[in-house]
Amino acid sequence: MSAGWRTLLLRIGDRCPEYGGTADHKEHIEICYNVLSREYEHSKDDIFEFLLQCAEQLPHKIPFFGVLIGLINLENEDFAKGVVDATQANLQDALHTENRDRIRILLRFLCGLMCSKVISPNSIIETYETLLSSAATILDEDAGNASWQPRADFYVYCILASLPWGGSELFEQVPDELERVLVGIQSYISIRRHFDDIAFSVFETDEGNSPNKKDFMEDLWEHMQLLSRNGWKVKSVPKPYLSFEAQLVVGKSHRFHPVSCPPPTFTMSSSEILKGQEKHEANLKYPQRLRRLHIFPTNKAENMQPVDRFVVEEYILDVLLFFNGCRKECAFYLVSLPVSFRYEYLMAETIFSQLLLLPNPPFRPIYYTLVIIDLCKALPAAFPSVVVAAVHALFDRISNMDTECRTRLILWFSHHLSNFQFIWPWQEWANVKGLPKWAPQRVFVQEVLEREIRLSYFEKIKQSIEDAAELEGLLPPKAGPNFRYHTDESKESTEGHRLSKELVSMVRGRKTTRDIILWVEEQIVPANGAKFAVDVVSQTLLDIGSKSFTHLITVLERYGQIISKLCPDEEMQLLLMDEVSAYWKNSTQMTAIAIDRMMGYRLISNLAIVKWVFSPANVDQFHVSDRPWEILRNTVSKTYNRISDLRKEIQTLRKSIQVAKEASAKAIKELEEAKSILEIVEGQPVPSERPGRLRRLQGFADKAKEEEVTIEESLEAKQALLALGLEEGKELLRLLFKSFLDVLTERLPPVSADGDVPNLRAGDPNVTFPASDPEAATMEIDNENGADNNSQVNRENTEAGYTIGELEQWCLCTLGYLKSFSRQYATEIWSHIGMLDDEVFVGSIHPLIRKAAFSGLCRQMNQ
């Protein structure tokens, strides 16, 4: 970067930091224009790139940059024409590379240029009609492909999203042409398929099934119709160009050359599976940018027009997008948006909507956590109270919240509190201790406290809830190992104690792994059996590695072969996980870490972990603890991360092979050219090059060829690993869904004789659950949940003879996690949908299971 470029950035940054606040826009624009004018002769190219980058990366300031370019256009038309041409080229490139954010922002930038008289309104209309025509073609039965409706929706969304910035000028200058575009949009809205995203809703209620509920496109179109009727007046979009209208009006309007959209993608197959895969791919490439999360009641949130709400949401999402990784800058721009009204509640709703967006947030959850923290520090008098209100509102609706969102909220909230000394009015939630142990609010508080302890220590968190002493019963046991062979004078020494002590001596004596394996095979297995050997060895090695995470890793690296030798099959691996769980029964975190590390070192298979998670002891914990789900999430994620990493490595190797082949061909060509140059010596043709150079060239050629062969061998090895990984992933998916199917089928209430699907959320007294052994099936809650045994809740459960409410919650929770895995790994499910249909979901499957299992897919599964 040149010195002039750096100077320009500093001066612009110093002169115009308050744009968007209460400062005078005209004054700041004049200052910035003067700075640019002085630097123009020395930094013309830098200014050109600078303005284009600013327009794309600070889109909430587009009206400002549009005026700057308009003022420059008065003095230097070629410069402005260059900006217009560059914008056209960038938009054309973005359309063909499917860069959604760039397309959307460049259309807004075009509106900014039009308002400043840099381009003509007809150019905007022409661009709109190009996008609208492409959208209509995509939905055409003969010429298009309706599977790609998400792309068509996106094009129309871009048009509608840019109208708050340019609608008023278009209406004033080309009203008939604008009306033609709006009529075209109305026609498109009438033929598009309504999108029902109930499977991606944060709150699982029946409201999403309403046929009258508008989807995001229909809602936005309604807002723009209202804006049109109100004369295109938008409070949230500044109009700095009006202050310079007398100057800008004499500027030359440049032609914006037409752009073209990529043609629709056709599929020749009539297969429903292939069509479904295509719809899924389209949704991945063109996802819905925002799913509004209405947290606050209308009497609390800011009162603003729907279009203003949309514009401010766009501002917030743009800032989050372009300042990802720059948390402090992100917070700075979020609190200084170019609007004249308060928007803290809307900002909180928008950020939480992104944090809880399904199936995945646009960025890592930690980013939103840090932004919220910085916003609380930037607006100490306003934003913390908004966050508190948001948490209380979400807590009140936690029983209806999607399971995946509930987990994200727990992780965010515990991390947030760790940055504010764990201060929270816990006494307001003290009543949850009286709820059954499976009640969602109680589980939420319990899991937040457990996560807080991970981020701090037991005594600190216990002290933080001293104003709500009732909640101490929800704290997990104080973390620490539960070593079965701990030396204690009060306990009688057993054979296990003796063998464990001897193993510790061997480890401390630096005995080799081979020596220890021989000792186990000779001293433990013959006399006590393999299961006892797993018990003693695993408990002892875990105890040796219990001091820290590093100690655990060291033990597994050095002595993992011993465990591998003792646990060669799934039966023994299940026993090993039982031992890990027993040793770390007081630490959910260490249980998850130990099992995860053992899977990483291939001591435990992912299939064994799935079977262990779905064992009876863990199944009964599905609705009261995140412990089994955390382990299952880690297992599935690690499996598919391996596959993803291998694909990336293969892609890199393929590029490396191409480079190596080119290098090898070049080296061989140089060698052959050197050998082909001959001279006559004593009447005989001999190479004219010196022998030393020929040897060097030969060496280079041999080395290049060797490197090419090495990379090809690495590629073959990685491809073999990928094939193995894909097969492993397929088996994991089959077992995962089969396990969900088995446990849910066993406990879900059956469909009625009339075919009515049971409503687990309605508290329907007619819902009946499968008969089972009451002693085996009843989930004890009266003596363990901390509630008063004489409470009304427990009396009702006792009178019923079975905890119906608990079974309903277990079913809801398990179905929620099945739905979560379906959304998270929808691409993998599509890859193996035939296998799942043929091997897992065969016969009469409960409709609730089928709905949850395929909720992340873009097709309706046949019953």
Coordinates of N, CA and C in Angstrom, one line a residue, residues 484-603:
R484 N -12.2 -45.8 41.1 CA -12.7 -46.9 41.8 C -11.6 -47.6 42.7
Y485 N -10.4 -47.4 42.3 CA -9.3 -48.1 43.1 C -8.4 -47.1 43.9
H486 N -9.1 -46.1 44.4 CA -8.4 -45.1 45.2 C -8.0 -45.8 46.5
T487 N -6.8 -45.5 46.9 CA -6.2 -46.1 48.1 C -6.8 -45.4 49.3
D488 N -7.5 -46.1 50.2 CA -8.1 -45.5 51.3 C -8.0 -46.6 52.4
E489 N -7.5 -46.1 53.6 CA -7.4 -47.1 54.7 C -8.7 -47.6 55.2
S490 N -9.8 -46.8 55.0 CA -11.1 -47.2 55.5 C -11.7 -48.3 54.6
K491 N -11.1 -48.5 53.4 CA -11.7 -49.4 52.4 C -10.8 -50.7 52.4
E492 N -11.4 -51.8 52.2 CA -10.7 -53.0 52.1 C -9.9 -53.1 50.8
S493 N -8.7 -53.5 50.8 CA -7.9 -53.6 49.5 C -8.4 -54.8 48.8
T494 N -8.6 -54.7 47.5 CA -9.1 -55.8 46.7 C -8.0 -56.2 45.6
E495 N -8.3 -57.2 44.8 CA -7.4 -57.6 43.8 C -7.2 -56.4 42.8
G496 N -8.3 -55.7 42.5 CA -8.3 -54.6 41.6 C -7.3 -53.5 42.1
H497 N -7.4 -53.2 43.5 CA -6.5 -52.2 44.0 C -5.1 -52.6 43.9
R498 N -4.8 -53.9 44.1 CA -3.4 -54.4 43.9 C -2.9 -54.2 42.5
L499 N -3.7 -54.6 41.5 CA -3.3 -54.6 40.1 C -3.2 -53.1 39.7
S500 N -4.1 -52.3 40.1 CA -4.0 -50.9 39.7 C -2.7 -50.2 40.3
K501 N -2.4 -50.5 41.5 CA -1.2 -50.0 42.1 C 0.0 -50.5 41.3
E502 N 0.0 -51.7 40.9 CA 1.2 -52.3 40.2 C 1.3 -51.6 38.8
L503 N 0.1 -51.4 38.2 CA 0.1 -50.7 36.9 C 0.7 -49.3 37.0
V504 N 0.3 -48.6 38.1 CA 0.9 -47.2 38.3 C 2.4 -47.3 38.4
S505 N 2.9 -48.3 39.1 CA 4.3 -48.4 39.3 C 5.0 -48.7 38.0
M506 N 4.4 -49.5 37.1 CA 5.0 -49.7 35.8 C 5.0 -48.5 34.9
V507 N 4.0 -47.7 35.0 CA 3.9 -46.4 34.2 C 5.0 -45.5 34.8
R508 N 5.1 -45.3 36.1 CA 6.1 -44.4 36.6 C 7.5 -45.0 36.4
G509 N 7.6 -46.3 36.3 CA 8.9 -46.8 36.0 C 9.3 -46.8 34.5
R510 N 8.5 -46.2 33.7 CA 8.7 -46.0 32.3 C 8.8 -47.3 31.5
K511 N 7.9 -48.3 32.0 CA 7.9 -49.5 31.2 C 7.3 -49.3 29.8
T512 N 7.7 -50.0 28.9 CA 7.2 -49.9 27.5 C 5.8 -50.4 27.4
T513 N 5.1 -49.9 26.4 CA 3.7 -50.3 26.1 C 3.7 -51.8 25.9
R514 N 4.7 -52.3 25.2 CA 4.7 -53.8 25.0 C 4.8 -54.6 26.3
D515 N 5.6 -54.1 27.2 CA 5.8 -54.8 28.5 C 4.5 -54.7 29.3
I516 N 3.8 -53.6 29.3 CA 2.5 -53.5 30.0 C 1.4 -54.4 29.4
I517 N 1.4 -54.5 28.0 CA 0.4 -55.3 27.4 C 0.7 -56.8 27.8
L518 N 1.9 -57.2 27.8 CA 2.3 -58.6 28.2 C 1.8 -58.8 29.6
W519 N 2.1 -57.8 30.5 CA 1.7 -58.0 31.9 C 0.2 -58.1 32.0
V520 N -0.6 -57.3 31.3 CA -2.0 -57.4 31.3 C -2.5 -58.8 30.9
E521 N -1.9 -59.3 29.7 CA -2.3 -60.6 29.2 C -1.9 -61.7 30.1
E522 N -0.9 -61.6 30.8 CA -0.4 -62.7 31.7 C -1.0 -62.6 33.1
Q523 N -1.1 -61.4 33.7 CA -1.4 -61.2 35.1 C -2.9 -60.9 35.3
I524 N -3.6 -60.4 34.4 CA -5.0 -59.9 34.7 C -6.0 -60.8 33.9
V525 N -5.8 -60.9 32.6 CA -6.8 -61.5 31.7 C -7.1 -63.0 32.1
P526 N -6.0 -63.8 32.2 CA -6.3 -65.2 32.5 C -7.1 -65.4 33.8
A527 N -6.8 -64.7 34.8 CA -7.4 -64.9 36.2 C -8.7 -64.2 36.3
N528 N -8.8 -63.0 35.7 CA -10.0 -62.2 36.0 C -10.9 -61.9 34.8
G529 N -10.4 -62.2 33.6 CA -11.2 -61.9 32.4 C -10.9 -60.6 31.8
A530 N -11.3 -60.4 30.5 CA -11.0 -59.2 29.7 C -11.8 -58.0 30.2
K531 N -13.0 -58.2 30.7 CA -13.8 -57.1 31.2 C -13.2 -56.5 32.4
F532 N -12.7 -57.3 33.3 CA -12.0 -56.8 34.5 C -10.8 -56.1 34.2
A533 N -10.1 -56.6 33.1 CA -8.8 -55.9 32.7 C -9.1 -54.5 32.2
V534 N -10.2 -54.4 31.4 CA -10.6 -53.1 30.9 C -10.9 -52.2 32.1
D535 N -11.6 -52.7 33.0 CA -12.0 -51.9 34.2 C -10.7 -51.4 34.9
V536 N -9.8 -52.2 35.2 CA -8.6 -51.8 36.0 C -7.7 -50.9 35.2
V537 N -7.5 -51.3 33.9 CA -6.5 -50.5 33.1 C -7.1 -49.1 32.8
S538 N -8.4 -49.1 32.3 CA -9.0 -47.8 31.9 C -9.1 -46.9 33.1
Q539 N -9.6 -47.4 34.3 CA -9.7 -46.5 35.5 C -8.3 -46.0 35.9
T540 N -7.3 -46.9 35.9 CA -6.0 -46.4 36.3 C -5.4 -45.4 35.4
L541 N -5.4 -45.7 34.1 CA -4.9 -44.7 33.1 C -5.6 -43.4 33.1
L542 N -6.9 -43.4 33.3 CA -7.7 -42.2 33.4 C -7.3 -41.4 34.7
D543 N -7.0 -42.1 35.7 CA -6.6 -41.5 37.0 C -5.2 -40.8 36.8
I544 N -4.3 -41.5 36.1 CA -3.0 -40.9 35.8 C -3.1 -39.7 35.0
G545 N -4.0 -39.7 34.1 CA -4.2 -38.5 33.2 C -5.2 -37.5 33.7
S546 N -5.6 -37.6 34.9 CA -6.8 -36.8 35.4 C -6.4 -35.3 35.8
K547 N -5.1 -35.0 35.9 CA -4.7 -33.7 36.4 C -5.1 -32.6 35.5
S548 N -5.0 -32.9 34.2 CA -5.3 -31.8 33.2 C -5.6 -32.5 31.9
F549 N -6.0 -31.6 31.0 CA -6.3 -32.1 29.6 C -5.0 -32.6 29.0
T550 N -3.9 -31.9 29.2 CA -2.6 -32.3 28.6 C -2.2 -33.6 29.2
H551 N -2.4 -33.9 30.5 CA -2.0 -35.2 31.0 C -2.8 -36.3 30.4
L552 N -4.1 -36.0 30.1 CA -5.0 -37.0 29.5 C -4.4 -37.4 28.1
I553 N -4.1 -36.3 27.3 CA -3.6 -36.5 25.9 C -2.3 -37.3 26.0
T554 N -1.4 -37.0 26.9 CA -0.1 -37.7 27.0 C -0.4 -39.2 27.3
V555 N -1.3 -39.5 28.2 CA -1.5 -40.9 28.6 C -2.1 -41.6 27.4
L556 N -3.0 -41.0 26.7 CA -3.6 -41.7 25.5 C -2.6 -41.9 24.4
E557 N -1.7 -40.9 24.2 CA -0.7 -41.1 23.2 C 0.3 -42.2 23.5
R558 N 0.7 -42.2 24.8 CA 1.7 -43.2 25.2 C 1.2 -44.6 25.4
Y559 N 0.0 -44.7 25.9 CA -0.6 -46.0 26.3 C -1.9 -46.3 25.6
G560 N -2.2 -45.6 24.6 CA -3.4 -45.9 23.8 C -3.4 -47.3 23.2
Q561 N -2.2 -47.8 22.9 CA -2.2 -49.2 22.3 C -2.7 -50.2 23.3
I562 N -2.5 -50.0 24.6 CA -3.0 -50.9 25.6 C -4.5 -51.0 25.5
I563 N -5.1 -49.8 25.5 CA -6.6 -49.7 25.4 C -7.1 -50.4 24.1
S564 N -6.4 -50.1 23.0 CA -6.7 -50.6 21.7 C -6.7 -52.1 21.7
K565 N -5.7 -52.7 22.4 CA -5.5 -54.1 22.5 C -6.7 -54.8 23.3
L566 N -7.1 -54.1 24.3 CA -8.1 -54.6 25.2 C -9.5 -54.4 24.6
C567 N -9.7 -53.4 23.8 CA -11.0 -53.1 23.2 C -11.0 -53.1 21.7
P568 N -10.9 -54.3 21.2 CA -10.8 -54.4 19.7 C -12.2 -54.3 19.0
D569 N -13.3 -54.6 19.8 CA -14.6 -54.6 19.2 C -15.5 -53.7 19.9
E570 N -16.7 -53.5 19.3 CA -17.7 -52.6 19.9 C -18.1 -53.0 21.3
E571 N -18.3 -54.2 21.6 CA -18.7 -54.7 22.9 C -17.7 -54.2 24.0
M572 N -16.5 -54.3 23.7 CA -15.5 -53.9 24.7 C -15.4 -52.3 24.7
Q573 N -15.6 -51.7 23.6 CA -15.5 -50.2 23.5 C -16.7 -49.6 24.3
L574 N -17.9 -50.3 24.3 CA -19.0 -49.9 25.1 C -18.7 -50.0 26.6
L575 N -18.0 -51.0 26.9 CA -17.6 -51.2 28.3 C -16.6 -50.1 28.7
L576 N -15.7 -49.8 27.8 CA -14.7 -48.7 28.0 C -15.4 -47.4 28.3
M577 N -16.4 -47.1 27.5 CA -17.1 -45.8 27.7 C -17.9 -45.8 29.0
D578 N -18.4 -46.9 29.4 CA -19.0 -47.0 30.7 C -18.0 -46.7 31.8
E579 N -16.8 -47.1 31.7 CA -15.7 -46.8 32.6 C -15.4 -45.4 32.6
V580 N -15.3 -44.8 31.4 CA -15.0 -43.3 31.4 C -16.1 -42.5 32.0
S581 N -17.3 -42.9 31.7 CA -18.5 -42.2 32.3 C -18.5 -42.4 33.8
A582 N -18.2 -43.5 34.3 CA -18.2 -43.8 35.8 C -17.0 -43.0 36.4
Y583 N -15.9 -43.0 35.8 CA -14.7 -42.3 36.4 C -15.0 -40.8 36.5
W584 N -15.6 -40.2 35.4 CA -15.9 -38.8 35.3 C -17.3 -38.5 35.5
K585 N -18.0 -39.2 36.4 CA -19.4 -39.0 36.6 C -19.8 -37.7 37.1
N586 N -18.8 -37.0 37.8 CA -19.0 -35.7 38.3 C -18.6 -34.6 37.4
S587 N -18.2 -34.9 36.2 CA -17.7 -33.9 35.2 C -18.2 -34.3 33.8
T588 N -19.3 -33.6 33.4 CA -19.8 -33.8 32.0 C -18.7 -33.4 31.0
Q589 N -18.0 -32.3 31.3 CA -17.0 -31.9 30.3 C -15.9 -32.9 30.1
M590 N -15.3 -33.4 31.2 CA -14.2 -34.4 31.0 C -14.7 -35.7 30.4
T591 N -15.9 -36.1 30.7 CA -16.4 -37.3 30.0 C -16.5 -37.1 28.5
A592 N -17.0 -35.9 28.1 CA -17.0 -35.6 26.6 C -15.7 -35.5 26.0
I593 N -14.7 -34.9 26.7 CA -13.4 -34.7 26.2 C -12.7 -36.0 26.1
A594 N -12.8 -36.9 27.1 CA -12.1 -38.2 27.1 C -12.6 -39.1 25.9
I595 N -13.9 -39.1 25.8 CA -14.5 -39.9 24.7 C -14.1 -39.4 23.3
D596 N -14.1 -38.0 23.2 CA -13.8 -37.4 22.0 C -12.3 -37.7 21.6
R597 N -11.4 -37.6 22.6 CA -10.0 -37.9 22.3 C -9.8 -39.3 22.0
M598 N -10.5 -40.2 22.6 CA -10.4 -41.6 22.3 C -10.8 -41.9 20.9
M599 N -11.9 -41.3 20.5 CA -12.3 -41.4 19.1 C -11.2 -40.9 18.2
G600 N -10.6 -39.7 18.5 CA -9.6 -39.1 17.7 C -8.4 -40.1 17.5
Y601 N -8.1 -40.8 18.6 CA -6.9 -41.8 18.5 C -7.4 -43.1 18.0
R602 N -8.6 -43.3 17.5 CA -9.1 -44.5 17.0 C -9.2 -45.6 18.0
L603 N -9.3 -45.3 19.3 CA -9.5 -46.3 20.3 C -11.0 -46.7 20.4

